[in-house]
């Protein structure tokens, strides 16, 4: 996990190093683990 210093307007989420057991990733799921209210993924 890499903390992101706030305030920041936007970030780029890069899943290019992700893997899957059968070699075919069909979707990604990103979750905000912590931070101030008012921030989220949209």
Short mmCIF file of C-alpha atoms in Angstrom, two decimals:
data_model
loop_
_atom_site.label_atom_id
_atom_site.label_comp_id
_atom_site.label_asym_id
_atom_site.label_seq_id
_atom_site.Cartn_x
_atom_site.Cartn_y
_atom_site.Cartn_z
CA UNK A 1 0.00 0.00 0.00
CA UNK A 2 1.27 3.46 -0.90
CA UNK A 3 -0.14 6.44 1.03
CA UNK A 4 -1.10 9.45 -1.09
CA UNK A 5 -0.40 12.85 0.49
CA UNK A 6 -3.46 15.12 0.39
CA UNK A 7 -4.68 17.52 -0.89
CA UNK A 8 -4.48 16.23 -4.45
CA UNK A 9 -6.85 16.73 -7.40
CA UNK A 10 -6.52 13.30 -8.98
CA UNK A 11 -4.43 10.13 -9.03
CA UNK A 12 -3.74 7.44 -11.62
CA UNK A 13 -4.45 3.87 -10.52
CA UNK A 14 -2.26 1.44 -12.48
CA UNK A 15 -3.21 -2.23 -12.46
CA UNK A 16 -0.78 -3.25 -15.22
CA UNK A 17 1.30 -5.38 -12.81
CA UNK A 18 -1.74 -7.31 -11.58
CA UNK A 19 -2.06 -11.03 -12.22
CA UNK A 20 -4.78 -13.66 -12.14
CA UNK A 21 -4.51 -17.42 -11.69
CA UNK A 22 -5.93 -18.20 -15.16
CA UNK A 23 -4.14 -15.29 -16.85
CA UNK A 24 -7.29 -13.31 -17.71
CA UNK A 25 -8.26 -10.39 -15.48
CA UNK A 26 -11.90 -9.51 -16.13
CA UNK A 27 -12.26 -6.59 -13.71
CA UNK A 28 -10.50 -4.44 -11.13
CA UNK A 29 -11.84 -3.20 -7.82
CA UNK A 30 -10.32 -0.15 -6.08
CA UNK A 31 -11.18 0.70 -2.47
CA UNK A 32 -10.45 3.79 -0.37
CA UNK A 33 -9.06 2.39 2.89
CA UNK A 34 -8.81 5.62 4.86
CA UNK A 35 -8.70 9.37 4.56
CA UNK A 36 -10.73 12.48 5.21
CA UNK A 37 -14.43 12.53 4.45
CA UNK A 38 -15.37 13.95 1.09
CA UNK A 39 -12.80 11.93 -0.83
CA UNK A 40 -13.69 8.82 -2.76
CA UNK A 41 -13.52 7.01 -6.05
CA UNK A 42 -15.92 8.08 -8.70
#
